[in-house]
CSV table of N, CA, C and O in Angstrom, one decimal:
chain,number,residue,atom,x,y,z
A,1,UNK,N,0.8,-1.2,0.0
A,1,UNK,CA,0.0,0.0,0.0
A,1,UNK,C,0.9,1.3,0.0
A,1,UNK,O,0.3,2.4,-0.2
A,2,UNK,N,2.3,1.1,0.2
A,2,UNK,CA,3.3,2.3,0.0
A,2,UNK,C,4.4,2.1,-0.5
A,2,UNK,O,5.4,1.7,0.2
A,3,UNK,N,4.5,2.4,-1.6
A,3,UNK,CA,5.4,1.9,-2.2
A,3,UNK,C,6.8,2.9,-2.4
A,3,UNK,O,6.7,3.9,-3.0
A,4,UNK,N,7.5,2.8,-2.1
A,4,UNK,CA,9.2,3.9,-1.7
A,4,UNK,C,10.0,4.1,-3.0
A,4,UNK,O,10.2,3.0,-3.5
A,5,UNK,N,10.4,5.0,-3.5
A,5,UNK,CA,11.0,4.9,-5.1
A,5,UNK,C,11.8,6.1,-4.4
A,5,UNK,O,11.6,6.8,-3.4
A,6,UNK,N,13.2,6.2,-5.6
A,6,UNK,CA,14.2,7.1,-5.8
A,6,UNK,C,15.5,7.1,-5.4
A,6,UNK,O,16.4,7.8,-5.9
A,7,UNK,N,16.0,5.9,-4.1
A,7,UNK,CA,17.1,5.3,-4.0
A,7,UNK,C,18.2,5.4,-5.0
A,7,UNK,O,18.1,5.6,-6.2
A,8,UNK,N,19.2,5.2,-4.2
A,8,UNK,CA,20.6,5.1,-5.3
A,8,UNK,C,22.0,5.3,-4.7
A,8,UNK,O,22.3,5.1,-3.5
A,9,UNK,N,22.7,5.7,-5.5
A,9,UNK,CA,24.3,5.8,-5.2
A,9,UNK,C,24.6,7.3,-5.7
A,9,UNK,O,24.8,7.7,-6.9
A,10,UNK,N,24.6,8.1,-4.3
A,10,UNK,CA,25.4,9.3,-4.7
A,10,UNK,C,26.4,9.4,-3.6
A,10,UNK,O,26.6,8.7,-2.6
A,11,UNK,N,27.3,10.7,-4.1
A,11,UNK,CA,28.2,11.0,-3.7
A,11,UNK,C,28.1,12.1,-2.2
A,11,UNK,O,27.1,12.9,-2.2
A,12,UNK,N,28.7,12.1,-1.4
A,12,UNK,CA,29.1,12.7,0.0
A,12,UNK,C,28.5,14.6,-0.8
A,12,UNK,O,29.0,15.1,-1.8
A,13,UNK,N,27.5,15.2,0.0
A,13,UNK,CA,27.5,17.0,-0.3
A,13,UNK,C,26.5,16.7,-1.4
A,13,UNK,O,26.1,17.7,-1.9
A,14,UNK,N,25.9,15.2,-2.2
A,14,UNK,CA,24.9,15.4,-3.2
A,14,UNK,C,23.5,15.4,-2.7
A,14,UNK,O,23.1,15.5,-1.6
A,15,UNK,N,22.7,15.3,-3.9
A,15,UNK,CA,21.1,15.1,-3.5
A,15,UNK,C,20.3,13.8,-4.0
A,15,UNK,O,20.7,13.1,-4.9
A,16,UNK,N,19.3,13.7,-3.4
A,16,UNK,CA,17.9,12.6,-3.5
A,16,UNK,C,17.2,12.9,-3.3
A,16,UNK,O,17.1,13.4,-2.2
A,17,UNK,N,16.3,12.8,-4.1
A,17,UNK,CA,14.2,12.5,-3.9
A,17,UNK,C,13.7,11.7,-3.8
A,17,UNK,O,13.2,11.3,-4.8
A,18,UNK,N,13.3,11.1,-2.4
A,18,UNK,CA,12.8,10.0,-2.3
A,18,UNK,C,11.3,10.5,-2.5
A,18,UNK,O,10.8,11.7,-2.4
A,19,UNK,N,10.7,9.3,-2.7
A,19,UNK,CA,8.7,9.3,-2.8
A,19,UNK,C,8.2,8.1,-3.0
A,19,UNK,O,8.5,7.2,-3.8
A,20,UNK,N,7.1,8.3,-2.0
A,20,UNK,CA,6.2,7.3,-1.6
A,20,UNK,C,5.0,7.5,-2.2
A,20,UNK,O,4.4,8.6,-2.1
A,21,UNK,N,4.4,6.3,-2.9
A,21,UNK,CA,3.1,6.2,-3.5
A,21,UNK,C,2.5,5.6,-2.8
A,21,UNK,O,2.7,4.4,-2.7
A,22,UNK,N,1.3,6.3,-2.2
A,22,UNK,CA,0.6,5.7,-1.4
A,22,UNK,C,-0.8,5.4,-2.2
A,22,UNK,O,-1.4,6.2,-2.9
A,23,UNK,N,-1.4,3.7,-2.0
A,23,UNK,CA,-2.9,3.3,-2.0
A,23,UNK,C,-3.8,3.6,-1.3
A,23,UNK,O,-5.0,3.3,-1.3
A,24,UNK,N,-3.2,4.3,-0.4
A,24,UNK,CA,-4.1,3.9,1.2
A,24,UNK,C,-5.5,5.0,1.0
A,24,UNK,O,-4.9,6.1,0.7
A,25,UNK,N,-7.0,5.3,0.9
A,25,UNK,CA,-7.5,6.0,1.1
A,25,UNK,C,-8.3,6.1,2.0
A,25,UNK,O,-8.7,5.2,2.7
A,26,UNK,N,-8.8,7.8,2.4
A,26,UNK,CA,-8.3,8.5,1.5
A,26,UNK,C,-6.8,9.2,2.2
A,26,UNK,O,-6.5,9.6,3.3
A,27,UNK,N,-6.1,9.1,1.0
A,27,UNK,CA,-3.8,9.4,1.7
A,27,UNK,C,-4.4,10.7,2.5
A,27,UNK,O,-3.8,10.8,3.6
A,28,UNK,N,-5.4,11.9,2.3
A,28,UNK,CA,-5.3,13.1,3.0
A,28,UNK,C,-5.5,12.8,4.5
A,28,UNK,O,-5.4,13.8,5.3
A,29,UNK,N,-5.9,11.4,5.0
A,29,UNK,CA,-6.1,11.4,6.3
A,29,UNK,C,-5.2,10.8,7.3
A,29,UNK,O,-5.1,10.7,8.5
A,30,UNK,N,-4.3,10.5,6.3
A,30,UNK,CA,-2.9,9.8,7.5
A,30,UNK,C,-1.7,10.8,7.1
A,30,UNK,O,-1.6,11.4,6.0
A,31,UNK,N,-0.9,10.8,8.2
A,31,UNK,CA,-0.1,11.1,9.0
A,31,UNK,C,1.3,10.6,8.0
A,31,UNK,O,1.1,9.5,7.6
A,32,UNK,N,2.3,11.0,7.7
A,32,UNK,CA,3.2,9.8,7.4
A,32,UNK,C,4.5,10.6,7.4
A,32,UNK,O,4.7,11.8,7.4
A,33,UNK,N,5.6,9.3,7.7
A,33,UNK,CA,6.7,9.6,8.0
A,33,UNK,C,7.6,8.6,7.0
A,33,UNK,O,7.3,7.5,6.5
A,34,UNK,N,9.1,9.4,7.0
A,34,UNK,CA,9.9,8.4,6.8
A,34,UNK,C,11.1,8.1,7.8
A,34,UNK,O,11.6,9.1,8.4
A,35,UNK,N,11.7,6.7,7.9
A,35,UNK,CA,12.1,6.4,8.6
A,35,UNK,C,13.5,5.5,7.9
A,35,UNK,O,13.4,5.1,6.8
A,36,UNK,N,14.5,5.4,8.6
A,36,UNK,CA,16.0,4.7,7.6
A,36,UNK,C,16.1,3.8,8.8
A,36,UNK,O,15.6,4.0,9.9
A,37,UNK,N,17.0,2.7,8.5
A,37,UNK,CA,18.1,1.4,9.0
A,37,UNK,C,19.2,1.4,7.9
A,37,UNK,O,19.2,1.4,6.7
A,38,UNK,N,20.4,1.3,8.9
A,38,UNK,CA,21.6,1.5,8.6
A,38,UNK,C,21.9,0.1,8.4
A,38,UNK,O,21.4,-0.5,9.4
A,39,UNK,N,22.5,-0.6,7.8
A,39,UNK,CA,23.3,-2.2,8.4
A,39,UNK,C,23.6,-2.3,9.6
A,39,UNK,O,24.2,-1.6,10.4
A,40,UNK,N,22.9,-3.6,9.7
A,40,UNK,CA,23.3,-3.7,11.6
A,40,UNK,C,22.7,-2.8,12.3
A,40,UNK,O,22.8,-3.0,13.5
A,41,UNK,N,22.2,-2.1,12.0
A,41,UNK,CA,21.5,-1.0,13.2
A,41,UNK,C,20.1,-0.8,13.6
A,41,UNK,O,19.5,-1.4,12.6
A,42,UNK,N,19.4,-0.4,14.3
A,42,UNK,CA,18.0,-0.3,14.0
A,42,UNK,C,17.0,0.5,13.5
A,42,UNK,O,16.8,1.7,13.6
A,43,UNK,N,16.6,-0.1,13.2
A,43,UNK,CA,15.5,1.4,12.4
A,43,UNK,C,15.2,2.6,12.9
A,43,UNK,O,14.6,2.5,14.0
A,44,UNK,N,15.3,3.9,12.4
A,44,UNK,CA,15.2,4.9,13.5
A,44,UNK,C,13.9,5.7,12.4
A,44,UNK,O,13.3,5.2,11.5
A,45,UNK,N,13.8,7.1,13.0
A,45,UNK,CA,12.7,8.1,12.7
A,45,UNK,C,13.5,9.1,12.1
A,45,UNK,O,14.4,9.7,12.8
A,46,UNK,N,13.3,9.3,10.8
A,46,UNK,CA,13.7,10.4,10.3
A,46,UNK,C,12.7,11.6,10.0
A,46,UNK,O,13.2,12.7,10.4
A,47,UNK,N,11.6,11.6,9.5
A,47,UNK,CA,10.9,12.4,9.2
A,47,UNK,C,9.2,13.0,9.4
A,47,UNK,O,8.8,12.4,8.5
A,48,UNK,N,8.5,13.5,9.7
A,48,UNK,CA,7.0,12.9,9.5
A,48,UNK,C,6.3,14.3,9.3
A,48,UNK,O,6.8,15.4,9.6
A,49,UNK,N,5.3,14.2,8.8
A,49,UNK,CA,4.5,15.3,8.2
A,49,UNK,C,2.9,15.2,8.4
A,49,UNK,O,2.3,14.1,8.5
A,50,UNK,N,2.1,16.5,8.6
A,50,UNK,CA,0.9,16.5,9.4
A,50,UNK,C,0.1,15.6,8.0
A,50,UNK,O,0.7,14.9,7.2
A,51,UNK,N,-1.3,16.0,8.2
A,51,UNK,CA,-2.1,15.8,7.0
A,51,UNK,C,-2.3,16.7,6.0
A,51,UNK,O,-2.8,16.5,4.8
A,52,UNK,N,-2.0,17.6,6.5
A,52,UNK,CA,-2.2,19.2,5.3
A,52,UNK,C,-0.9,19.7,4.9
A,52,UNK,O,-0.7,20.7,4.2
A,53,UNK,N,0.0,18.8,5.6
A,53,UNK,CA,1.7,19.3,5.4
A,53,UNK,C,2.0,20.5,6.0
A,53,UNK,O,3.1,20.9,6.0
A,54,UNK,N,0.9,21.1,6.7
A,54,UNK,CA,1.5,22.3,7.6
A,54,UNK,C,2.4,21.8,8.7
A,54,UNK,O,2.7,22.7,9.4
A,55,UNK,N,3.0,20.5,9.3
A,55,UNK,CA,3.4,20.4,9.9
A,55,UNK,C,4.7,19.4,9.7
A,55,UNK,O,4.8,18.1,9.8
A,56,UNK,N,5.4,20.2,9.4
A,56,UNK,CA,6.9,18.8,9.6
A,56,UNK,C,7.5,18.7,11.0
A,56,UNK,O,7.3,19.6,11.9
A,57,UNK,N,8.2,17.5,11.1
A,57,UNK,CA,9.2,16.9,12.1
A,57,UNK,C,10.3,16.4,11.5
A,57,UNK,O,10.4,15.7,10.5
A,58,UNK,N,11.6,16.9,12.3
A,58,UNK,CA,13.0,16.1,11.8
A,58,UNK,C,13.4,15.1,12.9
A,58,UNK,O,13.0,15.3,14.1
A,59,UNK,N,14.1,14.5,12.7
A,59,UNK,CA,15.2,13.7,13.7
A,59,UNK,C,16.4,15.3,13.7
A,59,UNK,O,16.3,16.4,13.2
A,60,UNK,N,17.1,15.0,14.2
A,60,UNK,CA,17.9,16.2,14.9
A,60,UNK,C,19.2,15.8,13.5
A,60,UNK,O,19.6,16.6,12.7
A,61,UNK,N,19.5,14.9,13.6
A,61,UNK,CA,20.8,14.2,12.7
A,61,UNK,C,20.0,15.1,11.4
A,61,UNK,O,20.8,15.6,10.7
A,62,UNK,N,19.1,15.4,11.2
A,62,UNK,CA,18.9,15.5,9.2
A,62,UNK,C,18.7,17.0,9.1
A,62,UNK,O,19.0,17.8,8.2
A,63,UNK,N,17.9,17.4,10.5
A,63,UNK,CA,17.6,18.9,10.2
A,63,UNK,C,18.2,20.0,9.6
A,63,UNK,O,19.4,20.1,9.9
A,64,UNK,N,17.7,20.8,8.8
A,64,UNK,CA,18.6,21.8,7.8
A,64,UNK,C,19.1,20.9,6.8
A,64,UNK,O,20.2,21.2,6.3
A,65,UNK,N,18.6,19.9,6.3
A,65,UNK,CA,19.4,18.8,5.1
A,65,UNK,C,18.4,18.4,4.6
A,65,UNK,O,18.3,18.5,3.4
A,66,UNK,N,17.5,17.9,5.2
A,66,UNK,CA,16.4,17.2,4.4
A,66,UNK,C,14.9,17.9,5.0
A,66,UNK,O,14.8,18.6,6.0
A,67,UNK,N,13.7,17.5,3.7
A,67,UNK,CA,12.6,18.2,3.6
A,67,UNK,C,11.6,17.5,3.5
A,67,UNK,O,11.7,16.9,2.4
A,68,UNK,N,10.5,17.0,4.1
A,68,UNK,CA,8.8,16.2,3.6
A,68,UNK,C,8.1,17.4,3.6
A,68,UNK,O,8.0,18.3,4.4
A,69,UNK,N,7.6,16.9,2.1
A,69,UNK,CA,6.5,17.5,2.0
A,69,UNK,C,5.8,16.2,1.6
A,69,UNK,O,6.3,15.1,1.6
A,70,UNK,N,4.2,16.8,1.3
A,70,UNK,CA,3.6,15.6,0.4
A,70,UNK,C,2.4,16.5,-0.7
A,70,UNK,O,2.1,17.7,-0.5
A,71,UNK,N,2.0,15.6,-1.5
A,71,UNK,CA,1.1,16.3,-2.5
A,71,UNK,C,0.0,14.8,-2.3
A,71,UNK,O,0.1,13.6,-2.6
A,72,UNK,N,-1.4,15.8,-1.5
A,72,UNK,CA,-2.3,14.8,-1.4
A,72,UNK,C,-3.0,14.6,-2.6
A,72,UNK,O,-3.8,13.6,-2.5
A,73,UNK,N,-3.0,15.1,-3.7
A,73,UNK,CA,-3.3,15.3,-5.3
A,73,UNK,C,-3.1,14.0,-5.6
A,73,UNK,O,-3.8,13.2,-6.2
A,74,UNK,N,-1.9,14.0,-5.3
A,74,UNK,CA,-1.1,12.8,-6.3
A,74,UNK,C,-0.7,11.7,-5.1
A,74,UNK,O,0.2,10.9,-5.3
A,75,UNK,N,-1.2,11.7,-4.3
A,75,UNK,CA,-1.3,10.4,-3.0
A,75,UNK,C,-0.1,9.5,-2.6
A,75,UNK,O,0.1,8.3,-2.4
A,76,UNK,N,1.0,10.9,-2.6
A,76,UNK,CA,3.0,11.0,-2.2
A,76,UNK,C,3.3,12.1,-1.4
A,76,UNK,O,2.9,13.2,-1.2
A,77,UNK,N,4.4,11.0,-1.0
A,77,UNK,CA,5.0,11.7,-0.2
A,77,UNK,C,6.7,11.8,-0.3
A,77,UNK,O,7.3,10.8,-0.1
A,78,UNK,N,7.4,13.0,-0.6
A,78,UNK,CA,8.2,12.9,-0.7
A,78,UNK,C,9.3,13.3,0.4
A,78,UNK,O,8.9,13.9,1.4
A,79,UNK,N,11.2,12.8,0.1
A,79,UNK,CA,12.0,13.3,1.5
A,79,UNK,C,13.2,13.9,0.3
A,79,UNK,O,13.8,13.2,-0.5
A,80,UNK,N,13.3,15.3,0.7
A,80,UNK,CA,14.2,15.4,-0.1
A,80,UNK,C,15.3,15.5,0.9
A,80,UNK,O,15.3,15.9,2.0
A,81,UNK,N,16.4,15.0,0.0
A,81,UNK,CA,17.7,15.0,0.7
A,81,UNK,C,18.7,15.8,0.6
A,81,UNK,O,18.9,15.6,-0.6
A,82,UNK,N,19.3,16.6,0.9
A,82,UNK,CA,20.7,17.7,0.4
A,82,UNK,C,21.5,17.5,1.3
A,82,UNK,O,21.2,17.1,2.4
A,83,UNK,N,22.6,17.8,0.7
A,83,UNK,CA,24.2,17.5,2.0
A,83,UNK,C,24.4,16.7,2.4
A,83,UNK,O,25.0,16.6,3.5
A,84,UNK,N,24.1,15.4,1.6
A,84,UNK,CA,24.1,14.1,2.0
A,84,UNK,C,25.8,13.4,2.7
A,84,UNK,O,26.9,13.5,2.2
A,85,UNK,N,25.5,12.8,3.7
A,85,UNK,CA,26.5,12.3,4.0
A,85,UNK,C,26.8,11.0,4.0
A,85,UNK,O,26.0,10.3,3.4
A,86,UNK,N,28.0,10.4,4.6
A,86,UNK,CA,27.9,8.8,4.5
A,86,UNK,C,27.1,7.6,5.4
A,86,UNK,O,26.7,6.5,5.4
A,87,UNK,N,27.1,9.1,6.3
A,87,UNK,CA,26.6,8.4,7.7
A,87,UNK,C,24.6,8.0,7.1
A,87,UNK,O,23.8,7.1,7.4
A,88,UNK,N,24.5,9.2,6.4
A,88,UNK,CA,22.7,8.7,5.7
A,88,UNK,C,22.9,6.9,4.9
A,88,UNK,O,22.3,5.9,5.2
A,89,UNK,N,23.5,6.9,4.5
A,89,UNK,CA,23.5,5.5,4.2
A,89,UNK,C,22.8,5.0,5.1
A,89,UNK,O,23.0,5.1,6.3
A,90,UNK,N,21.5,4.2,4.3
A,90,UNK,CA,20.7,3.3,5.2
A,90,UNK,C,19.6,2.7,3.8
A,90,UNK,O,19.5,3.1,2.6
A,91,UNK,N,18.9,1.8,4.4
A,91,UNK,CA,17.5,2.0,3.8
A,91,UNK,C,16.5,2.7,4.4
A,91,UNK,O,16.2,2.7,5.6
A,92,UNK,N,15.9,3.4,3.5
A,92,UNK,CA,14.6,4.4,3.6
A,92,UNK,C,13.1,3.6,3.7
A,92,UNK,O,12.5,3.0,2.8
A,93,UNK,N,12.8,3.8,4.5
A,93,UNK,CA,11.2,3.0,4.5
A,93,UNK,C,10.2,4.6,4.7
A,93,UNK,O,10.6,5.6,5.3
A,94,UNK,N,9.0,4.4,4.2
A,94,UNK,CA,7.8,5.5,4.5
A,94,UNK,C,6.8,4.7,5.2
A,94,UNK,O,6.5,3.5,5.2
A,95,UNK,N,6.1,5.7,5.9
A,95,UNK,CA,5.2,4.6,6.6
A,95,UNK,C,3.6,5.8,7.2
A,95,UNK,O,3.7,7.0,7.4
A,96,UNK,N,2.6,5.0,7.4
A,96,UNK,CA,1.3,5.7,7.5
A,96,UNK,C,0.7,5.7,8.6
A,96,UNK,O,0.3,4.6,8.8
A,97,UNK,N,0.2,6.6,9.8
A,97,UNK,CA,-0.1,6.3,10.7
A,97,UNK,C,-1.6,7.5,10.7
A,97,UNK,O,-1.8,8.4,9.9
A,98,UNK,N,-2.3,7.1,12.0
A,98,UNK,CA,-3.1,7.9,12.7
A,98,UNK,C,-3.3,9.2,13.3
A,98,UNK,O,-4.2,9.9,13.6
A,99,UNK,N,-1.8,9.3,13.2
A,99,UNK,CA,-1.3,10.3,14.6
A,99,UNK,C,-0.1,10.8,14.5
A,99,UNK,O,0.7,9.9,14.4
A,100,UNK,N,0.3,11.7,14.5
A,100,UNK,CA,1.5,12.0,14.5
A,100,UNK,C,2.5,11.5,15.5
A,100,UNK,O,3.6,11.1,15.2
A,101,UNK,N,1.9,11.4,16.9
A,101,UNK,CA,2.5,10.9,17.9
A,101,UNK,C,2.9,9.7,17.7
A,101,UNK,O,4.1,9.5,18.0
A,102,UNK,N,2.0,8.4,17.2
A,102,UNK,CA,2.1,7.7,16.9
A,102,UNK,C,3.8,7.3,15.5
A,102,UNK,O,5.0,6.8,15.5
A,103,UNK,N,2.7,8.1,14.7
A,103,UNK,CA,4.6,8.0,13.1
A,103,UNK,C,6.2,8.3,14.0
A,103,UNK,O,7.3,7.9,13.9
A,104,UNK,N,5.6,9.2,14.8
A,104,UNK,CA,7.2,9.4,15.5
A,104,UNK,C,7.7,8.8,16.7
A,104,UNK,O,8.9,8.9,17.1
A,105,UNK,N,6.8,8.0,17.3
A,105,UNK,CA,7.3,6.9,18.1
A,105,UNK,C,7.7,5.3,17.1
A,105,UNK,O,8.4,4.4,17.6
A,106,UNK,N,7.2,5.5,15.8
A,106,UNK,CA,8.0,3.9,15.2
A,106,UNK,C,6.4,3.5,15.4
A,106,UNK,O,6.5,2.3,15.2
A,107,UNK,N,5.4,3.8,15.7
A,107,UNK,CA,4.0,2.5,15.6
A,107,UNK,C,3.1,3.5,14.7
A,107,UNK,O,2.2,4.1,15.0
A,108,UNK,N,3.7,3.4,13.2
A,108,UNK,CA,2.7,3.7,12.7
A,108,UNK,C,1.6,2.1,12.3
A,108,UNK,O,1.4,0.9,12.7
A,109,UNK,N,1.0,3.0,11.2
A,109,UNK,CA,-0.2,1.7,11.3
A,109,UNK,C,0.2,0.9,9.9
A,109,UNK,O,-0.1,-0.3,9.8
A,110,UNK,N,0.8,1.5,8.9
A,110,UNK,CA,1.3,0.9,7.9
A,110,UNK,C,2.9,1.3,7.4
A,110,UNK,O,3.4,2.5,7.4
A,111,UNK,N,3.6,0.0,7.1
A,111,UNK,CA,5.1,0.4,6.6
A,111,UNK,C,4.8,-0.1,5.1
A,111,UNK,O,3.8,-0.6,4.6
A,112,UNK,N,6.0,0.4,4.5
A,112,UNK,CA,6.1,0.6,3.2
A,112,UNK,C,7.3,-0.4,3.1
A,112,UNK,O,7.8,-0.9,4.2
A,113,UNK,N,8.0,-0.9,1.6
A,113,UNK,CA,9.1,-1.1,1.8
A,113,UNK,C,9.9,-0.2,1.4
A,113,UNK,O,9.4,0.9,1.2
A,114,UNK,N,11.3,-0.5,1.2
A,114,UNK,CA,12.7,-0.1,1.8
A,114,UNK,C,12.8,0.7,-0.2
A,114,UNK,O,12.2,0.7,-1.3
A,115,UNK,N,14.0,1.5,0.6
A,115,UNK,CA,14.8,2.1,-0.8
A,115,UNK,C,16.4,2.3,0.0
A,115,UNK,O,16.8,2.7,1.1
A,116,UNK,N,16.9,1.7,-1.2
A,116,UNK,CA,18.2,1.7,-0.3
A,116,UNK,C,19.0,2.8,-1.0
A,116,UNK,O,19.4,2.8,-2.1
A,117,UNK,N,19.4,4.1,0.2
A,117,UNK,CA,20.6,5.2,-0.3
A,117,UNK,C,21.8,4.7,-0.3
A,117,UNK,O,21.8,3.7,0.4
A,118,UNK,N,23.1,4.9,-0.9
A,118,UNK,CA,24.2,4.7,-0.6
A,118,UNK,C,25.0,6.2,-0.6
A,118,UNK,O,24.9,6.7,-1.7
A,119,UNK,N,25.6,6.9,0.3
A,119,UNK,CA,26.4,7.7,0.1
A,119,UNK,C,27.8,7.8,0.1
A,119,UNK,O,28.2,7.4,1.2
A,120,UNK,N,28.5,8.1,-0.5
A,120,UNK,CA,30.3,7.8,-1.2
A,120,UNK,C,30.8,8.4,-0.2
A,120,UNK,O,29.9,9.2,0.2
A,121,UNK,N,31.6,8.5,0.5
A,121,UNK,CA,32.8,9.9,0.6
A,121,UNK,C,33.9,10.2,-0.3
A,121,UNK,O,34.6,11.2,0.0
């Protein structure tokens, strides 16, 4: 029901667009975030956005680098990425919740699968 596109292999100071295509309706009533796992590590919270997009949230690590917005039109969500570093290497998962409170504790109500970044130095 969320499907994650735009992954790849860039270099250390470059950019990415990740975006999530969501089935779920109707997409203007959930909540959604994105969230990365590094190898070996555990999945953490990167990002999440209200229902009207008037409201974002960062993890502290991305802030001033990366951006969600979403276009409920087109039933996506995107993470743009700038200043990318090595340490972002992870896979990218999006995911749909209830609540905001909810997306940013890790229990939303639907995950998506993975897009995997790689960043060079």
């Amino acid at each position: 029901q969320l499907q994650a596109s735009g992954g790849g292999l860039v270099q250390a100071g470059g950019s990415l667009r990740l975006s999530c295509a969501a089935s779920l309706r109707p997409f203007s009533s959930y909540r959604m975030g994105w969230f990365r796992q590094a190898p070996g590590k555990e999945r953490k919270f990167v990002s999440a956005i209200s229902r009207s997009g008037g409201s974002t949230y960062y993890a502290d690590s991305v802030k001033g680098r990366f951006t969600i917005s979403r276009d409920n039109a087109k039933n996506t969500v995107y993470l743009q990425m700038n200043s990318l570093k090595p340490e972002d290497t992870a896979v990218y998962y999006c995911a749909a919740g209830d609540s905001i409170a909810g997306v940013t504790a890790m229990r939303p109500a639907y995950w998506g699968q993975g897009t995997l970044v790689t960043v060079s130095s």
